[in-house]
Structures are given as C-alpha cells and as structure tokens.
Short mmCIF file of C-alpha atoms in Angstrom, two decimals:
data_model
loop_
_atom_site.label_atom_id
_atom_site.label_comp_id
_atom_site.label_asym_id
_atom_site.label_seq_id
_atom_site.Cartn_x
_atom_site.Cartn_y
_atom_site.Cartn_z
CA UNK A 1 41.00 -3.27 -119.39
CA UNK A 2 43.94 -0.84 -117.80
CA UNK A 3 42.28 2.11 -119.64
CA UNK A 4 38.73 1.48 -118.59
CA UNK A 5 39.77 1.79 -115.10
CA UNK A 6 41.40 4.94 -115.85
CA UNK A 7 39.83 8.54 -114.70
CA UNK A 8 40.32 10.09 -118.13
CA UNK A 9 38.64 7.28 -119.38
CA UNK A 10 35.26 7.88 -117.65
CA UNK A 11 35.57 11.54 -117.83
CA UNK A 12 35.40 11.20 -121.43
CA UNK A 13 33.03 8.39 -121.47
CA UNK A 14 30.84 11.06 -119.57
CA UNK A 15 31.93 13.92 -121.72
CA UNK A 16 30.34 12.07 -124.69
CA UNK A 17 27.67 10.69 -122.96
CA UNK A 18 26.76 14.57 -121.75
CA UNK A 19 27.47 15.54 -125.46
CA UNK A 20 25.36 12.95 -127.11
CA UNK A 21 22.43 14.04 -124.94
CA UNK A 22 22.90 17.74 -125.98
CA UNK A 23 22.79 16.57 -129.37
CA UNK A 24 19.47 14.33 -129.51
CA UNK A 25 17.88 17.22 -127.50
CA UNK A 26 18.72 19.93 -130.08
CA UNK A 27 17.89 17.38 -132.60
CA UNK A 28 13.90 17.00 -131.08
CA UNK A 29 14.26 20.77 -130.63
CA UNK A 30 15.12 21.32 -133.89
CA UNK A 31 12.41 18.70 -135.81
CA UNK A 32 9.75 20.90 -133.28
CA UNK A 33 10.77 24.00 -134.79
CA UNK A 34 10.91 23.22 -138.16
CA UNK A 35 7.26 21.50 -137.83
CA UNK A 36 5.99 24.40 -136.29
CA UNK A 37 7.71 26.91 -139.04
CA UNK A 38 6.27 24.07 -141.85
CA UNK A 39 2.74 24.32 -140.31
CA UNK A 40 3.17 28.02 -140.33
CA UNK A 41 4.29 28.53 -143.69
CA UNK A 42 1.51 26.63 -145.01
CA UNK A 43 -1.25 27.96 -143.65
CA UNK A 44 -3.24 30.66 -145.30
CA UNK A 45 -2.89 34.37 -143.95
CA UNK A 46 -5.78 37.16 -144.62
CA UNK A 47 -4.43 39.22 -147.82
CA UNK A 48 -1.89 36.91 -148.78
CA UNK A 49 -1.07 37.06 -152.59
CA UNK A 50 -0.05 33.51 -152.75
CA UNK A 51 -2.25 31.26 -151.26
CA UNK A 52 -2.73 27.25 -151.27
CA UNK A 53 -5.44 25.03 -151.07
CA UNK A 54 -6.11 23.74 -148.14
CA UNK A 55 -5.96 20.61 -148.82
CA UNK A 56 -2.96 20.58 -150.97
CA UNK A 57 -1.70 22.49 -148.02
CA UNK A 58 -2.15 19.70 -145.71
CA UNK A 59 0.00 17.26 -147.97
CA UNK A 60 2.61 19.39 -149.08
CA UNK A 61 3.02 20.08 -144.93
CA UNK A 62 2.69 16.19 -144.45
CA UNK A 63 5.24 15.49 -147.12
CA UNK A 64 7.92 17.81 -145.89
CA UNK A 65 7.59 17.05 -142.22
CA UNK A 66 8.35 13.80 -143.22
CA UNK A 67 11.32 14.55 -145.12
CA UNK A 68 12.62 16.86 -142.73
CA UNK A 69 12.54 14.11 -139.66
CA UNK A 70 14.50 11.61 -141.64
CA UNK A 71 17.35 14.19 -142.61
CA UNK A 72 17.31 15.45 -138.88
CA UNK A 73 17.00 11.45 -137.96
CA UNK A 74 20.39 10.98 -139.82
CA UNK A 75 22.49 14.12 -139.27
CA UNK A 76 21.83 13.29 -135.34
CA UNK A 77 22.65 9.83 -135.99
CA UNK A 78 26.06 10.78 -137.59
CA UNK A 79 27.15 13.33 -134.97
CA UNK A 80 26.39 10.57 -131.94
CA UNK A 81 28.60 8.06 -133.36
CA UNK A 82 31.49 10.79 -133.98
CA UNK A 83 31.07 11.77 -130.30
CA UNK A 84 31.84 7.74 -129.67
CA UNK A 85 34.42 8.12 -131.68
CA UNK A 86 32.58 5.36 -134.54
CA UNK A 87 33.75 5.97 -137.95
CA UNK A 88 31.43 7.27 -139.72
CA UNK A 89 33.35 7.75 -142.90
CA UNK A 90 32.79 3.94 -143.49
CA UNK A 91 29.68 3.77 -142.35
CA UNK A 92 28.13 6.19 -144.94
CA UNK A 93 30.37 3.71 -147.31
CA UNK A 94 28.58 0.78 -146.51
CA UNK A 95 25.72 2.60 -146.27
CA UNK A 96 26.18 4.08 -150.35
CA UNK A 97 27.03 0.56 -151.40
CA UNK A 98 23.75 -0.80 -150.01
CA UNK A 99 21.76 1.19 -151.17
CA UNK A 100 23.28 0.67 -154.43
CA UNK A 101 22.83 -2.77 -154.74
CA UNK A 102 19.30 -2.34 -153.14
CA UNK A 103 18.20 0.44 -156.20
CA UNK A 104 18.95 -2.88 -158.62
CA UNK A 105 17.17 -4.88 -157.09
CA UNK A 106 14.17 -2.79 -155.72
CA UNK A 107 13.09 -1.66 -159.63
CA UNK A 108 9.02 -1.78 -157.98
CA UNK A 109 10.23 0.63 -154.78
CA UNK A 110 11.94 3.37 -157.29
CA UNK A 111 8.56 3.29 -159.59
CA UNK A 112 6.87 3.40 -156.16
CA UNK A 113 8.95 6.78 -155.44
CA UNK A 114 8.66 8.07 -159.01
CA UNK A 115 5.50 8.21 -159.64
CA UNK A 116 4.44 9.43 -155.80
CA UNK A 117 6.18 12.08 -156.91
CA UNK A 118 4.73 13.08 -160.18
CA UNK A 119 1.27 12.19 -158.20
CA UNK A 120 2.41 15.29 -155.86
CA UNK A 121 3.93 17.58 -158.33
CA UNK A 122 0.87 17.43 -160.84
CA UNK A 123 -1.62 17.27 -157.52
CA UNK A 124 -3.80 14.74 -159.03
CA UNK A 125 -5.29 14.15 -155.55
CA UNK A 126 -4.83 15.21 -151.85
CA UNK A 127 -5.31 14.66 -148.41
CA UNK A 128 -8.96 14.77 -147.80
CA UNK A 129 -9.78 14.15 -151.28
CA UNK A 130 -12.39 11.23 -152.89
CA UNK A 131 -10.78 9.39 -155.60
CA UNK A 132 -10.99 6.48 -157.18
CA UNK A 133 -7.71 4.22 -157.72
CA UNK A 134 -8.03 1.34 -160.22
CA UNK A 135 -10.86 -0.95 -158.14
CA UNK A 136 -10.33 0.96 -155.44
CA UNK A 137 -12.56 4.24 -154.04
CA UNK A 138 -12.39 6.00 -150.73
CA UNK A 139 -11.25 9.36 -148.87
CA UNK A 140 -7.57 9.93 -149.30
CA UNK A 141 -6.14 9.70 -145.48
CA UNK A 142 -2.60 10.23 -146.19
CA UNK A 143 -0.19 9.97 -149.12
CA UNK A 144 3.69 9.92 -149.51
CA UNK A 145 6.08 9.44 -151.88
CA UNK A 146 5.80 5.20 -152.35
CA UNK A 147 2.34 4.33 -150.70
CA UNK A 148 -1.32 6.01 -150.53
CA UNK A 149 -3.48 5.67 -147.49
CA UNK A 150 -7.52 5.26 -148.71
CA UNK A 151 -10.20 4.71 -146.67
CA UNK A 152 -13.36 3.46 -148.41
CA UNK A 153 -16.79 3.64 -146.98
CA UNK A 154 -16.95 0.76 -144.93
CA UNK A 155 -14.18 2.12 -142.71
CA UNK A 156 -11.33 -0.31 -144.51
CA UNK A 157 -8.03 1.51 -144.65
CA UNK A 158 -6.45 0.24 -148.13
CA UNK A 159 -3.00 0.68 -148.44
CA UNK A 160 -2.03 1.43 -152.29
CA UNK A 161 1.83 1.64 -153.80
CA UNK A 162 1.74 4.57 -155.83
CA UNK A 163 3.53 2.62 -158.43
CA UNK A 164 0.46 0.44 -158.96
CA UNK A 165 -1.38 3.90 -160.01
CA UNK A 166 -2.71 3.54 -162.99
CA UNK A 167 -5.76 5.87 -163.48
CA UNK A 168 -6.95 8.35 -160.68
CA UNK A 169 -10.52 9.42 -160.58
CA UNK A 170 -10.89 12.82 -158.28
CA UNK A 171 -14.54 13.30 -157.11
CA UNK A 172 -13.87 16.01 -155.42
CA UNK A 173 -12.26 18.64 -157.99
CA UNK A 174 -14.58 21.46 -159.55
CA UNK A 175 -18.59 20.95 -160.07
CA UNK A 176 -20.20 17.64 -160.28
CA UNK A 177 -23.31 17.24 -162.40
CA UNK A 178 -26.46 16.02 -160.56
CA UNK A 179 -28.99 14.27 -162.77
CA UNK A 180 -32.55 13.09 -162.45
CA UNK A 181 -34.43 11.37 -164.98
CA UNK A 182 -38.71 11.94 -164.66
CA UNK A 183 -41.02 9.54 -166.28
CA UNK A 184 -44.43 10.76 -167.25
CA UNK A 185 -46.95 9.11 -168.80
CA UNK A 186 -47.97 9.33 -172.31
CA UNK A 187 -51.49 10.84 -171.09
CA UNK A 188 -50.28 13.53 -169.24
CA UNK A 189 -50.16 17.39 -170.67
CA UNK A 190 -46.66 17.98 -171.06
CA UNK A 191 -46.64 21.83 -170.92
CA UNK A 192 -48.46 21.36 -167.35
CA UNK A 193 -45.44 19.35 -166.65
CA UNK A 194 -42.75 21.43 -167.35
CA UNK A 195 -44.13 24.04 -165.75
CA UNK A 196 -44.24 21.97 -162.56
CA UNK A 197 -40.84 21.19 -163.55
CA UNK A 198 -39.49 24.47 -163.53
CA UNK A 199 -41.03 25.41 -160.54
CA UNK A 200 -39.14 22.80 -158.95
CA UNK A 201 -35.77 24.04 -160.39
CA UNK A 202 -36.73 27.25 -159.03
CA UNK A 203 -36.85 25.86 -155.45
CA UNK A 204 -34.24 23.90 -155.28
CA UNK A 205 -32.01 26.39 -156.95
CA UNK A 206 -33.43 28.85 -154.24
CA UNK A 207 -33.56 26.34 -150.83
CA UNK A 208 -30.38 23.86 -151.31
CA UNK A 209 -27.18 25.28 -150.57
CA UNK A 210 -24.94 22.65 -152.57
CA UNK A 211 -26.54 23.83 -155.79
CA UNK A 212 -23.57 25.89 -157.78
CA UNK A 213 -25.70 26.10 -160.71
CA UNK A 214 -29.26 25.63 -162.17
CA UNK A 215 -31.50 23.37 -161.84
CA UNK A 216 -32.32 22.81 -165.82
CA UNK A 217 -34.98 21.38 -167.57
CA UNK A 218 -32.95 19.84 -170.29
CA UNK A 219 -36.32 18.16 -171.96
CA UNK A 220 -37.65 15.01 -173.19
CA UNK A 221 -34.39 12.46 -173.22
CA UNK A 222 -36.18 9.30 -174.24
CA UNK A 223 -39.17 7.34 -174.93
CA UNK A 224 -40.04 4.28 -173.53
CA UNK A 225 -42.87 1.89 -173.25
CA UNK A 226 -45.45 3.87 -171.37
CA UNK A 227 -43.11 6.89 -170.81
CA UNK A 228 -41.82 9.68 -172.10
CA UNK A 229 -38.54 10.84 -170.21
CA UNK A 230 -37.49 14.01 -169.14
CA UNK A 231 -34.02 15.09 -167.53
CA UNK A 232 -33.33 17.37 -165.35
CA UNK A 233 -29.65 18.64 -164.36
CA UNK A 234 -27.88 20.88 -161.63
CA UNK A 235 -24.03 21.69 -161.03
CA UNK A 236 -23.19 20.64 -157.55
CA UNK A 237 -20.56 20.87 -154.55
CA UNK A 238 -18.04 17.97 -154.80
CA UNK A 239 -19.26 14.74 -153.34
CA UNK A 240 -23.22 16.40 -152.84
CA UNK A 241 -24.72 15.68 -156.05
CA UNK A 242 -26.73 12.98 -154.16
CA UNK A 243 -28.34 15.12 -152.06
CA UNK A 244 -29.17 17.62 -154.84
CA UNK A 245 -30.97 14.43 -156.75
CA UNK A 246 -32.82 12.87 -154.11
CA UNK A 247 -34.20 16.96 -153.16
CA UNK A 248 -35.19 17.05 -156.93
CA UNK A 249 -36.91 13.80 -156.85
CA UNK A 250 -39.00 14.15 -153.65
CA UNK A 251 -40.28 17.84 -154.69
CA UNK A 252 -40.92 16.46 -158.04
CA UNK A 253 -43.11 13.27 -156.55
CA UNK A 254 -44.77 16.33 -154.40
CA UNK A 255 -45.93 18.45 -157.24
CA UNK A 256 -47.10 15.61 -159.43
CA UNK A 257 -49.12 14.18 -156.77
CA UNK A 258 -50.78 17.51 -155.89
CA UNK A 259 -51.23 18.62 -159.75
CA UNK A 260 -52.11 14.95 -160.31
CA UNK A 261 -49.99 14.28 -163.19
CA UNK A 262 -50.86 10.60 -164.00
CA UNK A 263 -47.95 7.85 -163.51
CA UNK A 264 -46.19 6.03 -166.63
CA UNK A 265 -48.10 2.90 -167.17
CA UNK A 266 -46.16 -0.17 -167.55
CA UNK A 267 -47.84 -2.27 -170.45
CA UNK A 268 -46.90 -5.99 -169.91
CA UNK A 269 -47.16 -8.28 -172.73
CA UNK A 270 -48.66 -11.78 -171.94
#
C-alpha cells in the first residue's frame, strides 16, 4: 500500500497509462492504413499488366483485412501488457499450450481452415458469386477461411463450415447455355417452321444484350405423341439464361400465331 501512495508510483502509473494510449492509437492508425493500402492494391488501374477479377479482388481484400486486424489485434495486445509490466513471456506460453491441446481436440475446426483455404487458393467461388453448396444455393456474401456466408433467394443468410464442402456448383463462371424446347404439330410444314425459327434467332441474337452467342436451331430433338420437338440453344451471361429463354419463347408464340403454325394436338386415350 506504501508504494501506491508514492509519487513515482503514479507518475509511472500515468507514464504507462499515456504510453498504452499511444500504442492502441498507432495500432487503429496502423489497421487504417494498411486497409486503405489493401483496398488500393487490389483494385484495378487503367494499363495495368496484372489485373484481378473483381470479384476475386473483393475476397482476396476481405481475406487479408481480416488477417491483418488479428495480427495488429495481438502485437497491440502484447506491447500494452509489457507497458504494465504483465509478463508476456508466459502468457504466449499458456497461450502455445492451449492452442495445442485445442488443435487435438478441434480435428472439424482445422478441416474447417484447410479446406477454406484450398477453396481460396483454387478460387472455386467468390464474393458475389452464385453457387451451389451440397443442398444449399444462393449468392456468396462473404467467405473466410472456416465458414461461408450464402444468401439464398428468399433472403435466408446460411452459414456453411467450409469443411462440410463437399461439391461446389459456380453459376456464375464462363457462358451458360439457354435452352428452349418448341413443340409443333405433326400437321404443320416444317420448313415454314424453321424458317420462323431462324428468324427468331436472328432477333434475339440482334435485340438481347445477354446473348454471348447464337441463337441455334439445333433441329428436331424428339417425337412425341402429337409433337415433333425442336430445340433451340443460345450461350448466355452468367445467371441470365432465363431471360434469354423466356425472350425466345414469347417471340416464338408471336410468329407462330401470326404465320398460324397449328398447335401439337394432345391425343387422349379413353
């Protein structure tokens, strides 16, 4: 008690105290800067002869952010306690033989972290990307190293440990393949139908924007009772291939009703 009524005693106290704050500040300093020179560094600069995807971008910048803060996190935390005079030596002891015992008995969080990180290094998906995990589908809303953030289209955010990865479907890498299947009837001229046909690849090759490639007439697919089918294909944007079908379908329905091509007619047994 004789020393804490002492004047050294306080001037130190306040020494550290002064010191500590100087240190958490350049700490927050320091994790700003290094976010800003992260963001920087990622993003993509007019003639640049190495450039990044955008979206691979955005994780990479995510990921390393993240380990950045927790390495600033502890260096600060280490250089406080010295200025309290804690010893830290035995702290980062106890801290090693914790996380020892932890690793053998957390066999589930080190698959977690292994295979987050193959998921990164191979970029099977990114932020912003559509996949589908296991029974799971949605828009990737943020990944790390143990756990993947996907939000599906009913606005529920799924939380999914990498290590339970099994197979990844990504929607949203290179062309996707629109297809529409025509029925026409028996009766109807078929060269009077592919001409229509074509004429409706033409347009939508010409009018929709998320066609990459085509339309095609591939031809007659299948026969059926009281149809003859015929596909159609086009390469599409990522995620648009919808759009691209239901175009295809409504100018088809238009040109068949004006050319009046007669519809397949279902024959029902009784």
């Amino acid at each position: 008690m004789e020393q804490l009524l002492t004047p050294d005693f306080w001037l130190n106290a306040t020494v550290s105290l002064i010191r500590a704050v100087i240190i958490l500040c350049g700490g927050y300093l320091l994790l700003r800067i290094t976010n800003m020179l992260v963001d920087q560094f990622f993003v993509p600069r007019p003639g640049a002869t190495m450039y990044i995807d955008e979206k691979r971008a955005r994780t990479l910048s995510s990921l390393l952010r993240s380990v950045i803060r927790y390495i600033i996190y502890f260096i600060v935390a280490v250089m406080v306690l010295r200025e309290f005079k804690v010893d830290t030596t035995s702290v980062l002891a106890g801290a090693s033989i914790i996380g020892l015992a932890v690793g053998f008995g957390a066999q589930s969080l080190v698959k977690d972290f292994m295979t987050g990180f193959f998921i990164i290094l191979e970029d099977q998906y990114g932020v912003g990307d559509y996949v589908v995990l296991g029974d799971m589908a949605g828009t990737v809303e943020e990944m790390g190293f143990r756990v993947t953030k996907l939000r599906d289209g009913n606005g529920i955010l799924h939380i999914i440990p990498n290590g339970s990865v099994l197979r990844v479907s990504n929607h949203t890498r290179g062309q996707m393949l629109a297809t529409v299947n025509v029925p026409v009837s028996y009766e109807a001229d078929l060269d009077q139908v592919f001409a229509l046909l074509e004429e409706v690849c033409t347009t939508i090759g010409d009018t929709v924007p998320e066609v990459l490639d085509g339309p095609r007439v591939v031809g007659v697919v299948d026969f059926k009772p009281g149809e003859v089918v015929i596909r159609i294909t086009a390469k599409s944007m990522p995620l648009q291939q919808t759009k691209v079908e239901t175009a295809l379908r409504r100018l088809v329905r238009e040109k068949f009703a004006a050319a009046r091509i007669p519809p397949p007619q279902l024959k029902i047994s009784v």
